[in-house]
Amino acid sequence: MNNRTLLPVLAGTVLLAGVTVVHADSAEVLPKGIFQLGSTVYFYDDIKKRYDPDGDKEDLAVDYNGALDSSVFPALAALDPSVPSGTANIGDSVVDFEFEYTTAEFELFYGVTDKLSLGIKVPYFDAKNKVSATVDSSTANVGKNTLYLSGLQPPQLDKSPVIPLGVPGAEVPGAEVMSDEDVQNLLGNGVDVNGDGTVDINGLKYDRFESSDNSGIGDIELKGKYKYYDQGDWRLAAEGGVRLSTGEEDDPDNLTDLALGTGHDAILAKLYNDYRGIDKVLLSATLEYTYFLETDKNLRIPRDVNEPITDNKENVDRDLGDILEVNLSGVYQFTPEWSAGLKYEFWQKPKNDIDGDEGFNYKSLEDETDKSSHSAIVGLSYSTIQRYRNNTAKVPLIAGIAYRDRCDGKNNVNVSKYISAHLSLFL
């Protein structure tokens, strides 16, 4: 049976599901012998905010703005008794993040039977984090000792690489505020305070705190979709599969990178429910569950969720909270070629579960990981399938555009919007 013989079946099964980001939620599968090759590109607005635990918007870099004191850099702790405030401080950090995302998904599905389709989805990410980071030293009460080990200071100062700055009019000889580069070195391999080529203050061994640009393949999905009921006004299907941890995960030694994957394999399950009892309208509801497999990870364990900088490291057991997602959509078919749709997306996950043996505050990696998101999508699509059947189009395809706005969220979910473009070819 050739493709033109199969296209009348194809037209009846996918035309009503043609809206770019809505059609994937239909319970329909491909007819036997048909390939679907699809791609979707997502163009995000620049992202500057995220949702906090109360659902309010906050700056992406809020946790990196504050006092650079002995709670951040333990090497300063010895100076705490030497300053009036009781806390040695080299200044306040002034940090800003801006995320730039362009992502894509490539899919290939095949109709094994008229009820079963098998396929693969390969995501691709281009993720940039534009970082602005400076130090406001006006609040500093300690600094580096440029006369360290010179013999030109009293013994208690001469042997200390960090010393109090003193007060205006009574500055301590050799004391100098930490520069932006000095703070970078404190985060990294350490600071040479007297310029002799030797590290005098050990750093935290982080990569340089600067803009990052990461691109590559994300976590690949392999899945199968089976239509188990198709009578009257109702059409039902179930999907199962796996998500492989092929994407580059977050680097615990890089505070500004954007991950391309979760670092966990996952098992996927999804139920599709279509109602076709209204002329030219398709109503769909889906329920999806993502079960992450537990694994061990080498992580930094901070003392508090809002204080991410730490030198505590351990290989811990990590279990990501599983994701439950509900999608509700409606598609209206204006003509055999044109359709439009609306979609509501909701997902949530419980807290991660972290276990270790070194006695660190593992709760800091669990707090604020119970996330949720609410999004609305509107889309428009065009299909040549009917024209292909009538020999007035050379290629059967569906193309469309959509707009998504995340209107609510919780716990570090980004405040984001995107425009997407989709194309599917049927072979």
Coordinates of C-alpha atoms in Angstrom, one line a residue:
M1 CA 0.0 0.0 0.0
N2 CA 1.6 3.3 -1.0
N3 CA 1.5 6.6 0.8
R4 CA -1.2 8.1 -1.2
T5 CA -3.4 5.2 -0.3
L6 CA -2.6 5.7 3.3
L7 CA -3.1 9.5 3.3
P8 CA -6.9 9.5 3.5
V9 CA -6.4 7.6 6.8
L10 CA -3.6 10.0 7.9
A11 CA -5.7 13.0 7.0
G12 CA -8.6 11.9 9.2
T13 CA -6.3 11.1 12.2
V14 CA -3.9 14.1 12.4
L15 CA -5.6 17.1 10.8
L16 CA -7.6 17.9 13.9
A17 CA -4.4 17.6 15.9
G18 CA -2.4 20.0 13.7
V19 CA -1.6 22.8 16.1
T20 CA 2.1 22.9 16.7
V21 CA 2.3 22.3 20.5
V22 CA -1.1 20.9 20.9
H23 CA -1.1 18.0 18.4
A24 CA 1.4 16.0 20.5
D25 CA -1.3 15.6 23.1
S26 CA -3.7 13.8 20.8
A27 CA -4.4 10.1 21.3
E28 CA -3.9 9.3 17.6
V29 CA -1.0 7.3 16.3
L30 CA 0.5 7.0 12.8
P31 CA -1.1 4.6 10.3
K32 CA 1.0 1.5 9.6
G33 CA 3.9 2.2 7.3
I34 CA 4.0 6.0 7.7
F35 CA 7.0 7.9 9.0
Q36 CA 6.7 11.3 10.7
L37 CA 9.8 13.4 10.8
G38 CA 9.3 16.5 12.9
S39 CA 11.2 19.4 14.4
T40 CA 10.2 22.2 16.7
V41 CA 12.4 25.3 17.5
Y42 CA 11.7 27.4 20.7
F43 CA 12.8 31.0 20.7
Y44 CA 12.8 32.3 24.3
D45 CA 12.6 35.8 25.4
D46 CA 15.6 36.8 27.6
I47 CA 15.0 35.4 31.1
K48 CA 15.8 37.7 34.0
K49 CA 13.5 36.5 36.8
R50 CA 12.4 33.3 38.5
Y51 CA 9.6 32.3 41.0
D52 CA 10.5 32.1 44.7
P53 CA 9.0 29.7 47.2
D54 CA 5.9 32.0 47.6
G55 CA 5.4 32.3 43.8
D56 CA 6.7 35.9 43.7
K57 CA 9.2 37.0 41.0
E58 CA 12.9 37.5 42.0
D59 CA 16.2 38.1 40.2
L60 CA 17.9 35.0 38.9
A61 CA 21.1 35.9 40.8
V62 CA 19.5 36.8 44.1
D63 CA 21.4 34.2 46.0
Y64 CA 24.7 35.6 44.8
N65 CA 24.1 39.1 46.1
G66 CA 25.2 39.9 49.6
A67 CA 28.1 40.3 52.0
L68 CA 31.3 38.4 51.1
D69 CA 32.2 37.6 54.7
S70 CA 33.6 34.7 56.6
S71 CA 30.5 32.6 56.1
V72 CA 31.2 32.7 52.4
F73 CA 35.0 32.5 52.6
P74 CA 36.2 30.5 55.6
A75 CA 39.7 31.8 55.2
L76 CA 38.4 35.1 56.6
A77 CA 37.1 33.6 59.8
A78 CA 40.4 34.1 61.8
L79 CA 39.8 37.9 61.4
D80 CA 36.3 37.8 62.9
P81 CA 37.5 38.8 66.5
S82 CA 39.6 41.6 65.0
V83 CA 36.8 43.7 63.6
P84 CA 34.1 45.6 65.5
S85 CA 31.2 43.8 63.8
G86 CA 32.5 40.4 64.7
T87 CA 32.4 39.3 61.1
A88 CA 35.2 39.8 58.6
N89 CA 33.9 41.2 55.3
I90 CA 35.7 42.0 52.1
G91 CA 32.7 43.8 50.6
D92 CA 29.3 43.1 49.0
S93 CA 28.8 41.2 45.7
V94 CA 26.7 42.8 43.0
V95 CA 25.7 40.1 40.5
D96 CA 23.2 39.9 37.7
F97 CA 22.2 36.9 35.5
E98 CA 20.4 36.9 32.2
F99 CA 19.6 33.6 30.5
E100 CA 19.4 33.3 26.7
Y101 CA 17.8 30.0 25.4
T102 CA 17.2 28.7 21.9
T103 CA 16.2 25.1 22.0
A104 CA 15.0 22.5 19.5
E105 CA 13.4 19.1 19.4
F106 CA 13.8 16.6 16.6
E107 CA 11.5 13.6 16.4
L108 CA 11.2 10.5 14.2
F109 CA 8.1 8.2 14.6
Y110 CA 7.0 5.2 12.6
G111 CA 3.6 3.5 12.5
V112 CA 4.3 -0.1 13.3
T113 CA 0.6 -0.9 13.1
D114 CA -2.5 1.2 12.9
K115 CA -2.5 1.2 16.7
L116 CA 1.2 1.4 17.6
S117 CA 3.8 4.0 16.8
L118 CA 7.4 4.0 18.0
G119 CA 9.8 6.9 18.0
I120 CA 12.7 8.9 19.3
K121 CA 13.0 12.5 20.4
V122 CA 16.3 14.3 20.5
P123 CA 16.5 17.7 22.2
Y124 CA 19.2 20.3 21.4
F125 CA 20.0 23.3 23.6
D126 CA 21.9 26.6 23.0
A127 CA 22.0 28.0 26.5
K128 CA 23.8 31.2 27.5
N129 CA 24.1 32.9 30.9
K130 CA 25.2 36.6 30.6
V131 CA 26.9 37.4 33.9
S132 CA 27.7 40.7 35.4
A133 CA 29.7 40.5 38.6
T134 CA 31.5 43.2 40.7
V135 CA 32.4 43.9 44.3
D136 CA 31.3 46.9 46.3
S137 CA 34.2 47.3 48.7
S138 CA 32.6 50.2 50.6
T139 CA 31.4 47.9 53.3
A140 CA 34.7 46.0 53.6
N141 CA 36.4 45.8 57.0
V142 CA 39.3 43.5 56.1
G143 CA 41.5 43.3 53.0
K144 CA 44.7 41.7 51.6
N145 CA 48.0 42.3 53.2
T146 CA 50.4 43.5 50.5
L147 CA 53.3 43.6 53.0
Y148 CA 52.7 40.0 54.0
L149 CA 56.0 38.4 55.3
S150 CA 57.9 41.5 54.5
G151 CA 59.1 42.2 58.0
L152 CA 57.8 45.8 57.8
Q153 CA 54.8 45.2 60.0
P154 CA 54.3 44.2 63.6
P155 CA 54.6 40.3 63.9
Q156 CA 50.8 39.8 64.3
L157 CA 50.1 41.6 61.0
D158 CA 53.2 40.5 59.1
K159 CA 52.2 36.8 59.4
S160 CA 48.6 37.3 58.3
P161 CA 47.7 37.4 54.5
V162 CA 44.4 39.1 55.5
I163 CA 44.3 42.0 57.9
P164 CA 41.8 44.7 59.1
L165 CA 41.6 47.8 56.9
G166 CA 41.3 50.1 59.9
V167 CA 39.2 53.2 59.7
P168 CA 39.4 56.4 57.6
G169 CA 42.4 58.4 58.8
A170 CA 43.8 55.4 60.6
E171 CA 44.3 52.9 57.8
V172 CA 46.5 49.9 58.5
P173 CA 49.8 50.0 56.5
G174 CA 49.8 47.4 53.7
A175 CA 46.1 46.7 53.9
E176 CA 44.3 46.9 50.6
V177 CA 40.7 46.2 49.6
M178 CA 40.1 43.1 47.6
S179 CA 39.6 43.8 43.9
D180 CA 37.1 42.0 41.6
E181 CA 40.0 39.8 40.4
D182 CA 41.0 39.0 43.9
V183 CA 37.5 37.7 44.6
Q184 CA 37.6 35.7 41.5
N185 CA 40.8 34.1 42.8
L186 CA 39.2 33.5 46.2
L187 CA 36.5 31.5 44.4
G188 CA 39.1 29.8 42.3
N189 CA 42.6 28.7 43.1
G190 CA 43.5 31.3 45.7
V191 CA 45.1 34.7 46.1
D192 CA 48.7 35.8 46.0
V193 CA 48.4 38.9 48.3
N194 CA 52.1 40.1 48.1
G195 CA 52.9 39.3 44.5
D196 CA 55.6 36.8 45.1
G197 CA 54.0 34.1 42.9
T198 CA 52.8 32.0 45.8
V199 CA 49.1 31.4 46.8
D200 CA 48.7 32.9 50.3
I201 CA 44.9 32.5 50.7
N202 CA 43.5 29.2 49.5
G203 CA 40.5 29.4 47.2
L204 CA 37.3 27.3 46.9
K205 CA 38.3 25.7 43.6
Y206 CA 35.4 26.9 41.5
D207 CA 35.6 27.7 37.9
R208 CA 35.8 31.4 37.0
F209 CA 32.6 33.3 37.8
E210 CA 31.7 34.6 34.4
S211 CA 29.3 34.4 31.4
S212 CA 28.8 30.9 30.1
D213 CA 27.8 29.5 26.7
N214 CA 26.8 25.9 26.5
S215 CA 25.2 24.0 23.6
G216 CA 24.6 20.3 22.7
I217 CA 22.2 17.4 22.9
G218 CA 19.9 17.0 25.9
D219 CA 18.3 13.9 27.3
I220 CA 17.1 11.6 24.5
E221 CA 13.7 9.9 24.7
L222 CA 12.8 6.5 23.3
K223 CA 9.0 5.8 23.4
G224 CA 6.1 3.9 22.0
K225 CA 2.5 4.9 21.8
Y226 CA -0.5 2.5 21.7
K227 CA -4.1 3.4 20.8
Y228 CA -6.2 1.0 22.8
Y229 CA -9.7 2.5 22.2
D230 CA -11.2 4.4 19.3
Q231 CA -15.0 4.3 19.1
G232 CA -17.7 6.9 18.9
D233 CA -16.7 10.2 20.4
W234 CA -13.7 8.9 22.4
R235 CA -10.2 7.9 21.5
L236 CA -7.7 6.7 24.1
A237 CA -4.0 5.9 24.0
A238 CA -1.1 5.1 26.4
E239 CA 2.6 5.8 25.9
G240 CA 5.6 4.5 27.6
G241 CA 9.3 5.0 27.3
V242 CA 12.7 6.0 28.7
R243 CA 14.6 9.2 28.9
L244 CA 18.4 8.7 28.8
S245 CA 20.8 11.0 30.7
T246 CA 22.7 12.0 27.5
G247 CA 22.7 15.7 28.2
E248 CA 25.5 17.5 29.9
E249 CA 24.5 17.9 33.6
D250 CA 25.2 20.8 36.0
D251 CA 28.9 21.1 37.0
P252 CA 29.1 21.5 40.8
D253 CA 32.3 23.5 40.4
N254 CA 30.7 26.0 38.0
L255 CA 28.3 28.5 39.6
T256 CA 27.1 30.1 36.3
D257 CA 26.8 27.2 33.8
L258 CA 23.4 26.0 32.5
A259 CA 22.8 22.3 32.4
L260 CA 21.6 20.5 29.2
G261 CA 20.3 17.4 31.1
T262 CA 19.2 16.2 34.5
G263 CA 22.0 13.6 35.0
H264 CA 19.3 11.0 35.7
D265 CA 17.8 8.3 33.5
A266 CA 14.0 8.3 33.8
I267 CA 11.0 6.1 33.0
L268 CA 8.1 7.8 31.2
A269 CA 4.4 7.0 31.2
K270 CA 1.6 9.0 29.6
L271 CA -2.2 8.6 29.1
Y272 CA -4.0 10.4 26.2
N273 CA -7.7 11.1 26.2
D274 CA -9.5 12.7 23.1
Y275 CA -13.1 13.8 22.8
R276 CA -14.5 14.3 19.3
G277 CA -18.2 14.9 20.0
I278 CA -18.2 18.5 18.8
D279 CA -18.0 19.3 15.1
K280 CA -14.6 20.5 14.0
V281 CA -13.3 20.4 17.6
L282 CA -10.9 18.1 19.3
L283 CA -10.6 18.2 23.1
S284 CA -7.7 16.4 24.7
A285 CA -6.5 15.7 28.2
T286 CA -3.2 14.0 29.1
L287 CA -1.7 12.8 32.3
E288 CA 2.1 12.2 32.3
Y289 CA 4.4 10.8 35.0
T290 CA 8.2 11.0 34.9
Y291 CA 10.0 8.6 37.3
F292 CA 13.6 9.4 37.8
L293 CA 16.1 6.7 38.7
E294 CA 18.2 7.3 41.8
T295 CA 22.0 7.7 41.3
D296 CA 25.0 9.0 43.1
K297 CA 26.5 12.5 42.3
N298 CA 29.5 14.5 43.4
L299 CA 28.0 17.7 44.7
R300 CA 28.8 20.8 46.7
I301 CA 26.7 20.9 49.9
P302 CA 26.1 24.5 51.1
R303 CA 25.1 25.3 54.7
D304 CA 21.9 26.9 53.4
V305 CA 19.8 26.8 50.2
N306 CA 20.2 30.5 49.7
E307 CA 24.0 30.5 50.2
P308 CA 25.2 28.4 47.3
I309 CA 29.0 29.0 47.7
T310 CA 30.7 26.3 49.7
D311 CA 33.9 24.2 49.9
N312 CA 31.9 21.2 51.2
K313 CA 32.0 18.4 48.6
E314 CA 30.8 14.8 48.7
N315 CA 29.6 12.0 46.5
V316 CA 26.0 11.7 47.7
D317 CA 22.9 9.6 46.8
R318 CA 20.4 11.7 44.9
D319 CA 16.8 10.9 44.1
L320 CA 15.0 13.6 42.1
G321 CA 11.4 14.2 42.8
D322 CA 9.2 12.6 40.1
I323 CA 7.2 14.9 37.8
L324 CA 3.5 14.8 37.4
E325 CA 2.1 16.8 34.4
V326 CA -1.4 17.5 33.3
N327 CA -2.3 19.1 29.9
L328 CA -5.7 20.3 28.7
S329 CA -6.1 21.4 25.1
G330 CA -8.6 22.2 22.5
V331 CA -8.2 22.5 18.7
Y332 CA -10.7 24.0 16.2
Q333 CA -10.5 23.1 12.5
F334 CA -11.3 26.2 10.5
T335 CA -10.7 24.6 7.1
P336 CA -9.0 21.4 5.9
E337 CA -5.8 23.4 5.9
W338 CA -6.0 25.7 8.9
S339 CA -6.5 25.0 12.6
A340 CA -6.0 26.8 15.9
G341 CA -5.7 25.7 19.5
L342 CA -5.3 26.5 23.1
K343 CA -3.5 24.6 25.8
Y344 CA -3.0 24.7 29.5
E345 CA 0.0 23.0 31.0
F346 CA 0.6 22.2 34.7
W347 CA 3.4 20.2 36.3
Q348 CA 4.7 19.7 39.8
K349 CA 7.4 17.7 41.6
P350 CA 8.1 16.9 45.2
K351 CA 11.5 17.6 46.9
N352 CA 14.7 15.9 45.9
D353 CA 16.0 13.4 48.4
I354 CA 19.8 13.7 49.2
D355 CA 21.7 11.3 51.5
G356 CA 25.4 11.3 52.4
D357 CA 27.9 10.2 55.0
E358 CA 29.9 13.2 55.9
G359 CA 27.4 15.0 58.1
F360 CA 26.9 18.0 55.9
N361 CA 23.6 19.9 55.7
Y362 CA 22.0 17.8 53.0
K363 CA 18.7 19.5 53.6
S364 CA 20.2 22.6 51.8
L365 CA 20.1 20.5 48.6
E366 CA 16.5 19.5 49.2
D367 CA 15.0 22.8 50.1
E368 CA 13.2 24.7 47.3
T369 CA 13.3 21.7 45.0
D370 CA 9.5 21.0 45.2
K371 CA 8.6 22.9 42.1
S372 CA 5.4 23.7 40.1
S373 CA 4.5 25.5 36.9
H374 CA 1.4 26.8 35.1
S375 CA 1.6 27.8 31.4
A376 CA -0.8 28.8 28.7
I377 CA -0.2 28.2 25.0
V378 CA -1.9 29.4 21.8
G379 CA -1.0 28.0 18.4
L380 CA -1.9 28.2 14.7
S381 CA -1.1 25.5 12.1
Y382 CA -1.3 24.8 8.4
S383 CA -1.6 21.3 6.8
T384 CA -1.1 20.2 3.1
I385 CA -2.4 16.7 3.7
Q386 CA -5.8 17.4 2.2
R387 CA -4.2 19.1 -0.8
Y388 CA -1.8 16.2 -1.1
R389 CA -4.7 13.8 -1.4
N390 CA -6.1 16.0 -4.1
N391 CA -2.8 16.1 -6.0
T392 CA -2.5 19.9 -5.5
A393 CA 0.5 19.7 -3.0
K394 CA 3.7 17.7 -3.5
V395 CA 4.5 17.0 0.1
P396 CA 2.2 16.1 3.0
L397 CA 3.2 18.2 6.0
I398 CA 2.0 20.2 9.0
A399 CA 3.6 23.5 9.9
G400 CA 2.7 25.9 12.7
I401 CA 3.7 28.5 15.2
A402 CA 2.8 28.9 18.9
Y403 CA 3.3 31.3 21.8
R404 CA 3.7 30.1 25.4
D405 CA 3.6 32.2 28.6
R406 CA 4.5 30.7 32.0
C407 CA 2.1 32.6 34.1
D408 CA 2.9 31.1 37.6
G409 CA 5.4 28.9 39.3
K410 CA 7.2 28.1 42.5
N411 CA 10.8 27.4 43.7
N412 CA 13.3 28.6 41.2
V413 CA 11.2 27.9 38.1
N414 CA 12.1 30.5 35.5
V415 CA 9.7 33.3 34.4
S416 CA 9.8 32.6 30.7
K417 CA 8.0 33.1 27.4
Y418 CA 8.7 31.7 24.0
I419 CA 7.6 31.5 20.4
S420 CA 8.0 28.1 18.7
A421 CA 7.9 27.0 15.1
H422 CA 7.1 23.4 14.1
L423 CA 7.3 21.3 10.9
S424 CA 6.3 17.7 10.4
L425 CA 6.7 15.7 7.2
F426 CA 4.9 12.5 6.5
L427 CA 6.7 9.9 4.4

